[in-house]
Short mmCIF file of C-alpha atoms in Angstrom, two decimals:
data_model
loop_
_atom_site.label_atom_id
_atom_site.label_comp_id
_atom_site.label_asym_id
_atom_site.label_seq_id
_atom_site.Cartn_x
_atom_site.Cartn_y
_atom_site.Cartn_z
CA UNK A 1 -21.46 36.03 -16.14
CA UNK A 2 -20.29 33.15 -13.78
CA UNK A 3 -18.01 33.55 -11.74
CA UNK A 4 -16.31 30.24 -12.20
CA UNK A 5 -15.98 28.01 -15.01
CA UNK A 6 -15.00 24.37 -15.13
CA UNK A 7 -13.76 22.44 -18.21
CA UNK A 8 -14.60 18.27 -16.76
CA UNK A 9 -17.38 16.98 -15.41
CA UNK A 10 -15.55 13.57 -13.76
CA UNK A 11 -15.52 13.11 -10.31
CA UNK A 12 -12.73 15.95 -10.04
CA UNK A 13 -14.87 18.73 -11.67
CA UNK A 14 -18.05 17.91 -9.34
CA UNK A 15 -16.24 17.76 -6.40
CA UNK A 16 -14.22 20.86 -7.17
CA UNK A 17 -17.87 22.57 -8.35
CA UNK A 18 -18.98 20.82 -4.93
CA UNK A 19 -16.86 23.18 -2.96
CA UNK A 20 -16.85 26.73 -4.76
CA UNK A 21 -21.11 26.29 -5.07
CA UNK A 22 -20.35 25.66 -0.77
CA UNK A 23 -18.18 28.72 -0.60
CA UNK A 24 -20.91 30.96 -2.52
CA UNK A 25 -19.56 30.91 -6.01
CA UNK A 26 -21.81 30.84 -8.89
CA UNK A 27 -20.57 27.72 -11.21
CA UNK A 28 -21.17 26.37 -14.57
CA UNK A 29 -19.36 22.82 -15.44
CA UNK A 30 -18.93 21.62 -19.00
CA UNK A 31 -18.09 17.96 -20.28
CA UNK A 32 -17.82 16.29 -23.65
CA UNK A 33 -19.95 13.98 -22.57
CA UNK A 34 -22.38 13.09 -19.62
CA UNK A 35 -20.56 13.70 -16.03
CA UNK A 36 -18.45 11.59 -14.67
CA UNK A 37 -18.55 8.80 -17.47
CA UNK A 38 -14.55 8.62 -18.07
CA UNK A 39 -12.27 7.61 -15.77
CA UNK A 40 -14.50 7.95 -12.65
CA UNK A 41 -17.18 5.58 -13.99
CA UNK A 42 -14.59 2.95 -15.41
CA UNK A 43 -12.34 2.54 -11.83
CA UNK A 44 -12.54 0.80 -9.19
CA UNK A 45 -13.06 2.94 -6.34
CA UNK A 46 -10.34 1.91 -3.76
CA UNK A 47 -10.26 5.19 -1.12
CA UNK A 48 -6.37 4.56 -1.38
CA UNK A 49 -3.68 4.48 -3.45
CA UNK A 50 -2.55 0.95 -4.92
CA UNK A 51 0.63 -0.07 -3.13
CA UNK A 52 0.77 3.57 -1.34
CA UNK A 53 4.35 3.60 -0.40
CA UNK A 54 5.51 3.29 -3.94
CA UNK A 55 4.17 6.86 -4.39
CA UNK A 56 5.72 10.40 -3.11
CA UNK A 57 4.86 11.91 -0.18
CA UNK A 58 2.87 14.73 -1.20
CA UNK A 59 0.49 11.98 -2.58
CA UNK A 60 0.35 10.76 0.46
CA UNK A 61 -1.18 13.64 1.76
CA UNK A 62 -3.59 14.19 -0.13
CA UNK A 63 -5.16 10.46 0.24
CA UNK A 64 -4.53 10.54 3.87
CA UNK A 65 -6.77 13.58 3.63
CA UNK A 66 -9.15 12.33 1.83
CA UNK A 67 -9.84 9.40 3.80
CA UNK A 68 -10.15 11.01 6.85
CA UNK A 69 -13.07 12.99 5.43
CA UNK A 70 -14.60 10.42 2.58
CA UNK A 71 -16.94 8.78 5.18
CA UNK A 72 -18.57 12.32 6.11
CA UNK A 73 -18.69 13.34 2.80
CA UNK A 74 -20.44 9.42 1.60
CA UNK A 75 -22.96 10.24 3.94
CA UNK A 76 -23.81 13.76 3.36
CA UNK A 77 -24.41 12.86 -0.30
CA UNK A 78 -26.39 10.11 0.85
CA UNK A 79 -28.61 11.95 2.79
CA UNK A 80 -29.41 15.08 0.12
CA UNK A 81 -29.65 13.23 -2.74
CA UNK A 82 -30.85 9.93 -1.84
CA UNK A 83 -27.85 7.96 -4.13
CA UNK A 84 -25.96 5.98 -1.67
CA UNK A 85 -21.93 6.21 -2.67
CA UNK A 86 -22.21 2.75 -0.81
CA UNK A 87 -19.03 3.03 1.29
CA UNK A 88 -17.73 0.71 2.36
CA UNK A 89 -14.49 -0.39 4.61
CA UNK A 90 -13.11 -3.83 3.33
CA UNK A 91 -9.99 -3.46 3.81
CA UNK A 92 -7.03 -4.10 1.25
CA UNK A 93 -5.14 -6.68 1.79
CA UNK A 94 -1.67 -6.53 -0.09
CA UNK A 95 0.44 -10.08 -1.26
CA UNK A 96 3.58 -8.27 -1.65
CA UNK A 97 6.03 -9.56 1.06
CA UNK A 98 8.93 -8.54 -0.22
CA UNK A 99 7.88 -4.85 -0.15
CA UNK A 100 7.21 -5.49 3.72
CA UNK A 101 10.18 -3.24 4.82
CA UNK A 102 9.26 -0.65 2.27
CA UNK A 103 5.53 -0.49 3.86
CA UNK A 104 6.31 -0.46 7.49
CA UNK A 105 8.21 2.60 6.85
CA UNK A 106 5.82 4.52 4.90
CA UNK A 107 3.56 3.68 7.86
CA UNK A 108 6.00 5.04 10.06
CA UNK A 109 6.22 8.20 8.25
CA UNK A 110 2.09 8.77 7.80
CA UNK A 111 0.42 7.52 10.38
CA UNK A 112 -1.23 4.62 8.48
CA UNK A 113 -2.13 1.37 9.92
CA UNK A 114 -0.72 -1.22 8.88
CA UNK A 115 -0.46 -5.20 10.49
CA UNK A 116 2.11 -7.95 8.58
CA UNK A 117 0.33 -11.20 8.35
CA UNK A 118 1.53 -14.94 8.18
CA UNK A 119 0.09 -17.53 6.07
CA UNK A 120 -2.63 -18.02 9.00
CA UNK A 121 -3.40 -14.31 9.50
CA UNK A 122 -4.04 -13.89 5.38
CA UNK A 123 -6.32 -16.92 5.52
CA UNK A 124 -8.48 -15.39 8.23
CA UNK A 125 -8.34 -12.65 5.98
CA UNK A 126 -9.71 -13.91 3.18
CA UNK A 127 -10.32 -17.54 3.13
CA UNK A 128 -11.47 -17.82 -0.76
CA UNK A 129 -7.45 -17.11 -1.88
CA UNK A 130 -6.03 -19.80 -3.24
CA UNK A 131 -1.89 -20.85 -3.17
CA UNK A 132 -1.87 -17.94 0.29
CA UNK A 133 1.90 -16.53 0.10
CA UNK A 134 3.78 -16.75 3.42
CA UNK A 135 3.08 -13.22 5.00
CA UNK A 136 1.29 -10.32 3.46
CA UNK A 137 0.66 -6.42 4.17
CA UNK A 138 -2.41 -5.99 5.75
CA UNK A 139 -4.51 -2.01 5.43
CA UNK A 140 -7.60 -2.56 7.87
CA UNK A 141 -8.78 1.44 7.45
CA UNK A 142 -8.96 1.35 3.53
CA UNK A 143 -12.49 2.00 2.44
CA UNK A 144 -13.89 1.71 -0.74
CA UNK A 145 -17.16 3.58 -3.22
CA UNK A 146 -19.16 2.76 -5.73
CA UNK A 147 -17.87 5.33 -8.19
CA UNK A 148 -20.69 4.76 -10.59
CA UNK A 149 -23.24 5.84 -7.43
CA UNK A 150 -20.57 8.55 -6.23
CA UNK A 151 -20.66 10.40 -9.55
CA UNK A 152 -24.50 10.25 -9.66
CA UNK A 153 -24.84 11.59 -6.23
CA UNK A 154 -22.28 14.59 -7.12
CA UNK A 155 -24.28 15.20 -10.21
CA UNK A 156 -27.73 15.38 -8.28
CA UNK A 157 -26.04 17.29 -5.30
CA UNK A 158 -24.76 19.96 -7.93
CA UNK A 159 -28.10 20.26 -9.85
CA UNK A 160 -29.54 21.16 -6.78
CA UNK A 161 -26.84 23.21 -5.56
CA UNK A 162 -27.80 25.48 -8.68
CA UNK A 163 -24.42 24.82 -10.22
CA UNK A 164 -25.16 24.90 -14.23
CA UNK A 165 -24.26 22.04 -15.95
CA UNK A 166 -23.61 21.63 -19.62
CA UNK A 167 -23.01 18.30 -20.87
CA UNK A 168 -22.01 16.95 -24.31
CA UNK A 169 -20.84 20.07 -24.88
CA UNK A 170 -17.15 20.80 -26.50
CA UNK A 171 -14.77 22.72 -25.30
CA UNK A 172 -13.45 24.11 -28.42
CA UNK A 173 -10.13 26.79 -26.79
CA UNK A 174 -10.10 29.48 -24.26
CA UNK A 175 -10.18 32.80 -24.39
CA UNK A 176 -7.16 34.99 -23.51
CA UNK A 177 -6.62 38.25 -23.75
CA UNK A 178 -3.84 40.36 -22.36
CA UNK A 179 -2.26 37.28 -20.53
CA UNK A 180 -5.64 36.84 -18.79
CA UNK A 181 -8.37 34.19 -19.11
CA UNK A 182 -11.49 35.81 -20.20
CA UNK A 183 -13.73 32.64 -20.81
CA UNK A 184 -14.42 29.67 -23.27
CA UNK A 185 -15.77 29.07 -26.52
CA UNK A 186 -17.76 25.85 -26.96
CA UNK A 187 -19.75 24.19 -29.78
CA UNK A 188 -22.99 25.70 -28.18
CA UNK A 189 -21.70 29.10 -28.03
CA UNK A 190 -19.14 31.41 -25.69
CA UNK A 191 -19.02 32.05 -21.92
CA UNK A 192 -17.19 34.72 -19.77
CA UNK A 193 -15.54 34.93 -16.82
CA UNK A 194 -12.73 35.58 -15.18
CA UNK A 195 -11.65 32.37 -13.58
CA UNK A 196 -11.42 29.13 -15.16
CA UNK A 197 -10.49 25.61 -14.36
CA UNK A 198 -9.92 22.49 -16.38
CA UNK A 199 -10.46 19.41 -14.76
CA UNK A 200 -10.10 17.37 -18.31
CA UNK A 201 -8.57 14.53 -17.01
CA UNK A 202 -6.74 12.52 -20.00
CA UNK A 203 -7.89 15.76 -22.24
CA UNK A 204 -6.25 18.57 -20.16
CA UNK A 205 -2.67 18.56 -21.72
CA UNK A 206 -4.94 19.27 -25.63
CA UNK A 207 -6.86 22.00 -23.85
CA UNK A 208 -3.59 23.72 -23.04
CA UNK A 209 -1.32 22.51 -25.89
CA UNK A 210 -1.89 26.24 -27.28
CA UNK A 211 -0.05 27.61 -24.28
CA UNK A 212 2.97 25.91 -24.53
CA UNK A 213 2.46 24.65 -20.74
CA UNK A 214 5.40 21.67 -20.09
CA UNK A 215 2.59 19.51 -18.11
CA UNK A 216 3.07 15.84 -19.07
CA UNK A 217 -0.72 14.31 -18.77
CA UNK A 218 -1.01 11.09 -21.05
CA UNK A 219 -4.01 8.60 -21.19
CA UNK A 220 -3.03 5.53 -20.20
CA UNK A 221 -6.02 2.39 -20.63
CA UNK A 222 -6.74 0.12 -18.36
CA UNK A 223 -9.04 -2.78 -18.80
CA UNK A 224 -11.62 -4.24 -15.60
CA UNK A 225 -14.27 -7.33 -16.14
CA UNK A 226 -17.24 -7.89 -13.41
CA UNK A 227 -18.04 -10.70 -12.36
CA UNK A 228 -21.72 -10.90 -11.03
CA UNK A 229 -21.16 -13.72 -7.70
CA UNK A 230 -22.88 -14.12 -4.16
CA UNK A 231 -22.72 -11.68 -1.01
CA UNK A 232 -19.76 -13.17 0.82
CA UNK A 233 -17.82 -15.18 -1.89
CA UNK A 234 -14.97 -12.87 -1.06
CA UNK A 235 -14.75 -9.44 0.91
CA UNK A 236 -11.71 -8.23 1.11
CA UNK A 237 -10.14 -5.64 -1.14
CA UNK A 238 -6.98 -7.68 -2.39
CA UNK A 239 -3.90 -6.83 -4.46
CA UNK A 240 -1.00 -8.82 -5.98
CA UNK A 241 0.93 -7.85 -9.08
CA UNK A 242 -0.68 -4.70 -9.54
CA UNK A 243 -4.29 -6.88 -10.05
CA UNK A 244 -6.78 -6.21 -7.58
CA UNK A 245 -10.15 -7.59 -6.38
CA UNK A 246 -12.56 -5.75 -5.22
CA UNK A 247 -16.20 -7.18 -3.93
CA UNK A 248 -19.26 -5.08 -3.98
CA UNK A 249 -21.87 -5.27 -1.19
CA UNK A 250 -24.61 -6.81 -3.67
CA UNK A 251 -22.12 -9.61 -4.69
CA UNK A 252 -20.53 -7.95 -7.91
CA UNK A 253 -16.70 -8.69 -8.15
CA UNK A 254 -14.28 -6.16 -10.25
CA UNK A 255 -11.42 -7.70 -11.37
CA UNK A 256 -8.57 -5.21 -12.61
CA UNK A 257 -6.47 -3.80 -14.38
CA UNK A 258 -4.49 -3.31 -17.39
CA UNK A 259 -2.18 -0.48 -17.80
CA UNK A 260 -1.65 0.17 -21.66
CA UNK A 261 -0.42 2.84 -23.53
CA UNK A 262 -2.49 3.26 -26.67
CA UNK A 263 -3.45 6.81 -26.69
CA UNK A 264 -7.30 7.57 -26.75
CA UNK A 265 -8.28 4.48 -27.79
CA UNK A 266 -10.64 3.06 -25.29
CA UNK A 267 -12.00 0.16 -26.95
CA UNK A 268 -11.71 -3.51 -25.18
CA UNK A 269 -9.81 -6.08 -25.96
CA UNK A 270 -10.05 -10.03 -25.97
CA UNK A 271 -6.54 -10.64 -25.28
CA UNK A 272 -7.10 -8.54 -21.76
CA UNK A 273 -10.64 -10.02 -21.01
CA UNK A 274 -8.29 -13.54 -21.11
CA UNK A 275 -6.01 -12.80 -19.35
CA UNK A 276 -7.71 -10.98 -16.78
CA UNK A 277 -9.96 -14.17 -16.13
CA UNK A 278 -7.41 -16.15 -16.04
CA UNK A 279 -5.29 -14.24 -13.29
CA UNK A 280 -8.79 -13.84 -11.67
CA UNK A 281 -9.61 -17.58 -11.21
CA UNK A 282 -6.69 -18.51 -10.69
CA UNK A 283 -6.48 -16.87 -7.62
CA UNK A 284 -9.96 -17.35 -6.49
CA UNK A 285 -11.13 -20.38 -8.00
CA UNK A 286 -14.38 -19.88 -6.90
CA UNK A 287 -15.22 -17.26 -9.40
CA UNK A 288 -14.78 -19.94 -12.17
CA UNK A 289 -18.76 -20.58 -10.93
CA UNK A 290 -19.45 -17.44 -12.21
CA UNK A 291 -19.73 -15.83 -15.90
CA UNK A 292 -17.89 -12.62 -16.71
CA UNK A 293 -21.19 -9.78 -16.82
CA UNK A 294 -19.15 -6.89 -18.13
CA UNK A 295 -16.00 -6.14 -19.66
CA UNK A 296 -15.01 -2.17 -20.06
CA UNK A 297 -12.00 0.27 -20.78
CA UNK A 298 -11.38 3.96 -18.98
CA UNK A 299 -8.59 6.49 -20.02
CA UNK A 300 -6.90 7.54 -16.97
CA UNK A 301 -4.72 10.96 -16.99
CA UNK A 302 -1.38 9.35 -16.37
CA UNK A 303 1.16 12.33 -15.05
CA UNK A 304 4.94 11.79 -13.68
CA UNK A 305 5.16 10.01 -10.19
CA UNK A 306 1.51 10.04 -10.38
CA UNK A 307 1.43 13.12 -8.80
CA UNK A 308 -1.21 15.67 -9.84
CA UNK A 309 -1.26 19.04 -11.30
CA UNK A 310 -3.35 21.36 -8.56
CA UNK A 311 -2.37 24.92 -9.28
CA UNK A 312 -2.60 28.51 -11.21
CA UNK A 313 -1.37 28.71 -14.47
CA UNK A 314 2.15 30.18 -14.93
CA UNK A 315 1.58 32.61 -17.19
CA UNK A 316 -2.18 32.97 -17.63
CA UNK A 317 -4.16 35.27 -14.60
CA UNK A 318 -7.23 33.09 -13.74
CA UNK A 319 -6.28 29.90 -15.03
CA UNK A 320 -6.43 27.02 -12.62
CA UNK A 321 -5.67 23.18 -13.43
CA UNK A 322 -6.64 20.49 -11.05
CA UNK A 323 -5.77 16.94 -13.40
CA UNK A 324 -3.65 14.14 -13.73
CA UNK A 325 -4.20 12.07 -10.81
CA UNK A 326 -3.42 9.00 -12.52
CA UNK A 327 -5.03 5.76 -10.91
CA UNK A 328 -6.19 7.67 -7.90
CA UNK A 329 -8.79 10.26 -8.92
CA UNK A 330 -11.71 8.72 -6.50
CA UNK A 331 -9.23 8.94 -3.36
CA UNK A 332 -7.44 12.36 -3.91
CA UNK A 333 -10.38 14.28 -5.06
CA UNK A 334 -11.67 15.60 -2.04
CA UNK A 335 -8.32 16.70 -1.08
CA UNK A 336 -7.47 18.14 -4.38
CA UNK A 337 -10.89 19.60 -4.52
CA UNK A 338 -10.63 21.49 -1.42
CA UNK A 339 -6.82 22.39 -1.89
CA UNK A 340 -7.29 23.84 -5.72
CA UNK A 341 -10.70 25.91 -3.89
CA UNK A 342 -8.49 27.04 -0.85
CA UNK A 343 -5.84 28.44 -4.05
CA UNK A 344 -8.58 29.92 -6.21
CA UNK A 345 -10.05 31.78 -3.29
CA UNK A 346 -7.02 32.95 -1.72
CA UNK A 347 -7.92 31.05 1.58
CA UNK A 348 -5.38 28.90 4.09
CA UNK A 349 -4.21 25.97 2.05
CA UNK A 350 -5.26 22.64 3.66
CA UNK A 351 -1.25 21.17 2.18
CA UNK A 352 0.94 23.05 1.21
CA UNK A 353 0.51 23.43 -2.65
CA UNK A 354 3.86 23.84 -3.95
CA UNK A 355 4.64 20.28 -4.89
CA UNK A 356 1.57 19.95 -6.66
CA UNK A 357 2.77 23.42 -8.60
CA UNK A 358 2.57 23.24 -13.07
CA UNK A 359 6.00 23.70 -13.05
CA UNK A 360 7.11 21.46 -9.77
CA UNK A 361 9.47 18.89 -10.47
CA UNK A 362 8.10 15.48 -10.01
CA UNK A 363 10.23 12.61 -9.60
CA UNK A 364 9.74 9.10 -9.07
CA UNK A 365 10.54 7.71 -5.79
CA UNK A 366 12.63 4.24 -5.16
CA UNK A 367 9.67 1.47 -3.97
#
């Protein structure tokens, strides 16, 4: 039997399966398709929340966390698997200036650096934006991954970590008896154990719709292009009207993105590949030099206030959820990770977990 089971194989699962295999646990991860090819391939990989003092505080924490440790952790994958997360610290630089106010005090209140530019100051920035407003928000510790690398490193790390790993493989429903989990049945046959957690991203709410639990977890699209320019043409991380840019050290540019509500339809559209080319040239005009190399869709688990669901089940022994993280699944998973581990094993919390609780209200807050 193994002693822990986890239903998702995104960047959440490996880095949850990450710290129980570190802890001594035997683990076995299962995903509908290969690992991390949902949400954690198809994002961006900004090691921070977009516009971070829109969100609650107990979001906050968790990033915070996370980006005081994603460095170490970059380079410790690096090193044992020989996949290169490539991060990276550009920088975001945010054209908001009427949310200036609103960003100096969330500074106040977490300890985040933050520096308000004038026209000049954005220009030295990042000289390839065109029409520069008069003042923007400026993040000089925000890092950035390659989430495409990061999940292939996790994936190697865990293989050799022993952790089992069963992909394209279908969760079918768990197994409860008694009000206790007692394992999964799958399309390639049953497992037991004791302790299970689902990690299912966009899919968690169907794997517990049988439960009756009242967790709101919806997909919610979003659409990226890449543009494939020179080293250099622009390297900051920059955001206005909830579009960002994001340059890659080998001269790739992501361009993103859409936030549609279409259920679990991930195909791509035209009409967003437009538009997104047009906001993206507008902006930096030198990008109309370049042809669009990719154009892709990812489901992320939308949840209320974008806060996620790290807890026990209410009213099932052994179940554990750690999904719904929204837009920021690459930047909270290493605190969520470690947090959901610290619960499961009865150890001294790194947060405190109650506002990340199933049943914890969760409220938007006024940006």
């Amino acid at each position: 039997m193994h002693q822990i089971l986890i239903i998702g194989g995104g960047a959440i699962g490996m880095l949850t399966a990450r710290e129980l295999s570190m802890a001594g646990y035997r683990v076995a991860i299962f995903d509908r398709l290969k690992t991390g090819r949902e949400s954690s391939w198809a994002g961006g990989g900004i090691i921070s929340p977009l516009y971070p003092w829109r969100y609650a505080d107990s979001v906050t924490a968790l990033a915070c966390w996370g980006q005081e440790h994603y460095r170490e952790l970059a380079e410790q994958l690096s090193l044992d698997t020989g996949i290169d997360p490539e991060w990276t610290q550009s920088g975001l630089l945010v054209l908001s200036p009427e949310e200036e106010e609103t960003a100096r005090q969330w500074a106040a209140r977490s300890g985040s650096r933050i520096e308000i530019l004038d026209r000049e100051g954005i220009a030295s920035r990042e000289p390839a934006i065109d029409n520069t407003p008069d003042s923007g928000i400026w993040l000089p510790d925000v890092a950035q991954v390659r989430n495409p690398r990061l999940v292939k490193a996790l994936h190697k790390d865990l293989a050799q970590r022993g952790v089992e790993i069963h992909e394209e493989t279908t969760v079918e429903r768990l197994l409860i008896e008694n009000g206790r989990i007692c394992g999964i049945e799958t399309d390639e046959g049953t497992y037991r154990s004791d302790k299970v957690l689902i990690c299912a991203g966009a899919w968690t709410k169907q794997l517990l719709g049988e439960l009756g639990t009242t967790m709101e977890i919806t997909p919610v699209r979003g659409q990226m292009i890449l543009f494939k320019a020179e080293p250099g043409v622009i390297n900051r991380i920059t955001l206005e009207n909830d579009r960002y840019i994001i340059p890659r050290r080998d001269g790739h540019i992501l361009f993103g993105s859409t936030l549609e509500h279409e259920g679990f339809d991930k195909r791509t559209t035209e009409e967003a590949g437009e538009e997104l080319y047009r906001i993206a040239t507008s902006r930096l005009p030198a990008l109309k030099s370049y042809s669009i190399e990719k154009q892709w869709a990812g489901l992320r688990p939308g949840s209320p206030a974008g806060i996620p669901y790290i807890g026990p089940h209410p009213d099932v022994a052994g179940l554990f959820v750690n999904s719904g993280h929204f837009r920021n699944g690459v930047v909270l998973g290493p605190a969520s990770s470690r947090l959901i581990t610290d619960i499961m094993l009865e150890r001294e919390p790194i947060l405190p977990p109650a506002p990340y609780a199933l049943n914890a209200p969760r409220e938007e807050i006024d940006a």
